GROMACS .gro file of C-alpha atoms in nm:
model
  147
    1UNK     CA    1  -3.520  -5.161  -8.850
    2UNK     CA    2  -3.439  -5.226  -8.533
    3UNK     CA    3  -3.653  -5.025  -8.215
    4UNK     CA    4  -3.501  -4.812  -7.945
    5UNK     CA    5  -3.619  -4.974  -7.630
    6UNK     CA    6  -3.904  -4.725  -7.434
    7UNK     CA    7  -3.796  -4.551  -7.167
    8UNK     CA    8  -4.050  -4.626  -6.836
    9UNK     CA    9  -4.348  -4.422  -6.895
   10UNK     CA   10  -4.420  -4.313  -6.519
   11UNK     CA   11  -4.241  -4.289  -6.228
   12UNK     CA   12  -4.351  -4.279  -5.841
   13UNK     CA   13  -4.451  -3.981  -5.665
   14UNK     CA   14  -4.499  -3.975  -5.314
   15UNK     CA   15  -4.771  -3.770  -5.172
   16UNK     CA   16  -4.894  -3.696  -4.863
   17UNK     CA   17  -5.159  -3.911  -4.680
   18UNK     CA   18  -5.465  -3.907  -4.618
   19UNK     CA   19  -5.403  -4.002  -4.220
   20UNK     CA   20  -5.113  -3.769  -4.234
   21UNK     CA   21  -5.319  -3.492  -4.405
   22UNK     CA   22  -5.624  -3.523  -4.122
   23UNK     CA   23  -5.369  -3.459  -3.827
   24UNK     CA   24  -5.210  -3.171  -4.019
   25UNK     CA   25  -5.505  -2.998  -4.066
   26UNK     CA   26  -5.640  -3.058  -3.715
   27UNK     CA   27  -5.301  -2.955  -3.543
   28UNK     CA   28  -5.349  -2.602  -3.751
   29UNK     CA   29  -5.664  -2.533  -3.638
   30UNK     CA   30  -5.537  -2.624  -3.258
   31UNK     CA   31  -5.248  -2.411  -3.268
   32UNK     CA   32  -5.511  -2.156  -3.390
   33UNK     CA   33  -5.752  -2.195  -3.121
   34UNK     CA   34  -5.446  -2.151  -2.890
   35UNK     CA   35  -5.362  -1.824  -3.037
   36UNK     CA   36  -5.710  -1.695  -3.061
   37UNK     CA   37  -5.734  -1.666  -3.414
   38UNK     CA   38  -5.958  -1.829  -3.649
   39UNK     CA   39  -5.813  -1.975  -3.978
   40UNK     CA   40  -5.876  -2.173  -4.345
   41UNK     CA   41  -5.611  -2.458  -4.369
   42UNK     CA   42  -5.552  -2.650  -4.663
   43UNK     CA   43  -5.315  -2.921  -4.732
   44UNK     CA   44  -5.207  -3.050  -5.101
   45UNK     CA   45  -5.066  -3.337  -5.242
   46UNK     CA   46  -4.682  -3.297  -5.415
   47UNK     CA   47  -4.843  -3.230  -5.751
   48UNK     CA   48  -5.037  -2.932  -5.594
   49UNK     CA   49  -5.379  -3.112  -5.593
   50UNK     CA   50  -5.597  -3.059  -5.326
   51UNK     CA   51  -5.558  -3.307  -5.075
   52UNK     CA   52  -5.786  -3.192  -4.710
   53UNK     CA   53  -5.953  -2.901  -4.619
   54UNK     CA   54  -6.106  -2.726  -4.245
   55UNK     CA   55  -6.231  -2.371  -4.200
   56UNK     CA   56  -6.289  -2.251  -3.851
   57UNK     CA   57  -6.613  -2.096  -3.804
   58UNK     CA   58  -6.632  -1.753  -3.788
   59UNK     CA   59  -6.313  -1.743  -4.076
   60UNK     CA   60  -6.314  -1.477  -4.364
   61UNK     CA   61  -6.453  -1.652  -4.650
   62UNK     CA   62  -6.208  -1.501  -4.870
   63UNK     CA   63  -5.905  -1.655  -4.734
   64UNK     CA   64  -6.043  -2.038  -4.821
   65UNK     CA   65  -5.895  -1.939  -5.138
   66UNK     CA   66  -5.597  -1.829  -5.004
   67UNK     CA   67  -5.501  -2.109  -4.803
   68UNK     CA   68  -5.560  -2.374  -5.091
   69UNK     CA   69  -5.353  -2.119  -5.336
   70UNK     CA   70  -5.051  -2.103  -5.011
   71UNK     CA   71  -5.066  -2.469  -5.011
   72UNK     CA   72  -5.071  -2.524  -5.396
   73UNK     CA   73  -4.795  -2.283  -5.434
   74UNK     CA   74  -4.586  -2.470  -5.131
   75UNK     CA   75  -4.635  -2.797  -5.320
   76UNK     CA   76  -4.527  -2.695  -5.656
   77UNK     CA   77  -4.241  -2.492  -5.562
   78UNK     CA   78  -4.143  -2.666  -5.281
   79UNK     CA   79  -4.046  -2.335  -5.084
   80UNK     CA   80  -4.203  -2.137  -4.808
   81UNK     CA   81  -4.458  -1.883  -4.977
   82UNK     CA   82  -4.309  -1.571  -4.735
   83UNK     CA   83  -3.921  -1.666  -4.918
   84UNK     CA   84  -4.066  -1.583  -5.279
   85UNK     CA   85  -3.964  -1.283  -5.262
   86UNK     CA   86  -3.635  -1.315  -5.115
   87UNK     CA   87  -3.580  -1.578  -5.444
   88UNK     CA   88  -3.694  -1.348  -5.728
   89UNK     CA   89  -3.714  -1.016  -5.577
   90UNK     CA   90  -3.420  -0.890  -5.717
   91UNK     CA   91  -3.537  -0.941  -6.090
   92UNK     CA   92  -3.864  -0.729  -6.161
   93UNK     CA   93  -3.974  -0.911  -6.376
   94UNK     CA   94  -3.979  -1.269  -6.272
   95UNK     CA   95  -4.135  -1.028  -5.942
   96UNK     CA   96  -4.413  -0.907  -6.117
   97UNK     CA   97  -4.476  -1.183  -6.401
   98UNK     CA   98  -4.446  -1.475  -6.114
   99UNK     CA   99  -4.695  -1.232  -5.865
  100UNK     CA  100  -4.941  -1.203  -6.153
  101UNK     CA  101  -4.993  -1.562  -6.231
  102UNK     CA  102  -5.281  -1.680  -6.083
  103UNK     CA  103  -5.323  -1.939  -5.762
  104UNK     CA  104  -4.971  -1.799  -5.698
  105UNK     CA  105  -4.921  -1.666  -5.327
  106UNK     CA  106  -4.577  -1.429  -5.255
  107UNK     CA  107  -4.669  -1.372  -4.879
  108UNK     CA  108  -4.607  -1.686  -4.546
  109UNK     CA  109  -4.861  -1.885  -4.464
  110UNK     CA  110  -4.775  -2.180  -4.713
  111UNK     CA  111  -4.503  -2.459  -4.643
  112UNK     CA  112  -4.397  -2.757  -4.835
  113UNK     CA  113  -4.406  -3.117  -4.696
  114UNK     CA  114  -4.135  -3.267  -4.641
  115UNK     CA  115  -4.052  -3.628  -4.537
  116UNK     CA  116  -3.684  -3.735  -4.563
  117UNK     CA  117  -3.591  -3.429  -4.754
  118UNK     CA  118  -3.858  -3.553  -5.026
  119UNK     CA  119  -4.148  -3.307  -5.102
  120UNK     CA  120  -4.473  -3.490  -5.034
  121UNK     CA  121  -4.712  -3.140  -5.058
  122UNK     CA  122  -4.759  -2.795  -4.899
  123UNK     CA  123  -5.011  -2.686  -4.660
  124UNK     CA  124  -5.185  -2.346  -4.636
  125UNK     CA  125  -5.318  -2.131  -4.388
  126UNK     CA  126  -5.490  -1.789  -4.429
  127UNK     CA  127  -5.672  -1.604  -4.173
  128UNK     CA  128  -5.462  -1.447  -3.937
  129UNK     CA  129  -5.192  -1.225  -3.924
  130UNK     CA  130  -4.851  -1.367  -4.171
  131UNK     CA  131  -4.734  -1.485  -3.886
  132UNK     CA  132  -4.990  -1.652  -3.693
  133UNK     CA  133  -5.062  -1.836  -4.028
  134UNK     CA  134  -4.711  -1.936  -4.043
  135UNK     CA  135  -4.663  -2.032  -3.676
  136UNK     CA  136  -5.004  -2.298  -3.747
  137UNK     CA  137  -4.883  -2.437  -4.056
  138UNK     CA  138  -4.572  -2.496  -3.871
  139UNK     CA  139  -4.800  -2.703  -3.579
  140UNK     CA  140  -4.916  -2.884  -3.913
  141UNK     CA  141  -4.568  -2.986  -3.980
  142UNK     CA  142  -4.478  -3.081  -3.651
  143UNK     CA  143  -4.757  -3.315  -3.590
  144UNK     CA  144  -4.695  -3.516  -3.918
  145UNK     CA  145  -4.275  -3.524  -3.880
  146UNK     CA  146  -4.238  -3.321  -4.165
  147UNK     CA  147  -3.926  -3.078  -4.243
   0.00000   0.00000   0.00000
């Protein structure tokens, strides 16, 4: 009898680094200080782990969660957060079922990582208006190179 060979077992990933992740999160939370708002940032790895963390003093508490959920959700989807949506609204039930799963986050503040059209991770920011999250995770990307 003879044996099929295996196909490979694994395959790369690339992920976001650790250098890369430290100026992302410290270009969020100068963009932030520039607008006058005080924010959670997270940034996660392509397989939606939980790669770097900073919360500005004087942030809600409750948004920590929220960032690492906008970044998780960014990384595993590998859309903006504020386009969900724009992607599923039209069927109400991918709308509510997708909204109802939990660590999932429908509203901007979240952005994949992107590096030569490859999705490295997402990064997360929650503590400001939709906007002002968006316009520091965007600071994030800029400082790193990423789409």
């Amino acid at each position: 009898m003879s044996q099929k060979p295996v196909p490979s077992v694994a395959v790369p990933q690339s992920v976001v680094s650790a250098e890369a992740v430290s100026v992302a999160l410290e270009a969020a939370v100068a963009k932030a200080a520039e607008l006058g708002v005080k924010i959670n940032v997270a940034v996660a790895d392509s397989g939606g782990n939980l790669s770097g963390f900073l919360r500005m003093p004087g942030a809600f508490v409750q948004s920590i969660d929220i960032a690492i959920d906008k970044a998780y959700t960014a990384a595993g989807f590998g859309f903006s957060t504020k386009d969900w949506m724009k992607i599923i609204g039209h069927d109400e039930g991918m709308k509510l079922g997708f909204s109802a799963r939990p660590r999932l986050v429908v509203f901007g503040g979240g952005l994949p990582l992107r590096v030569n059209g490859e999705l490295i991770g997402g990064i997360g920011v929650s503590g400001a208006s939709e906007e002002q999250d968006e316009i520091c995770a965007r600071a994030a990307l800029d400082a790193i190179g990423a789409e």
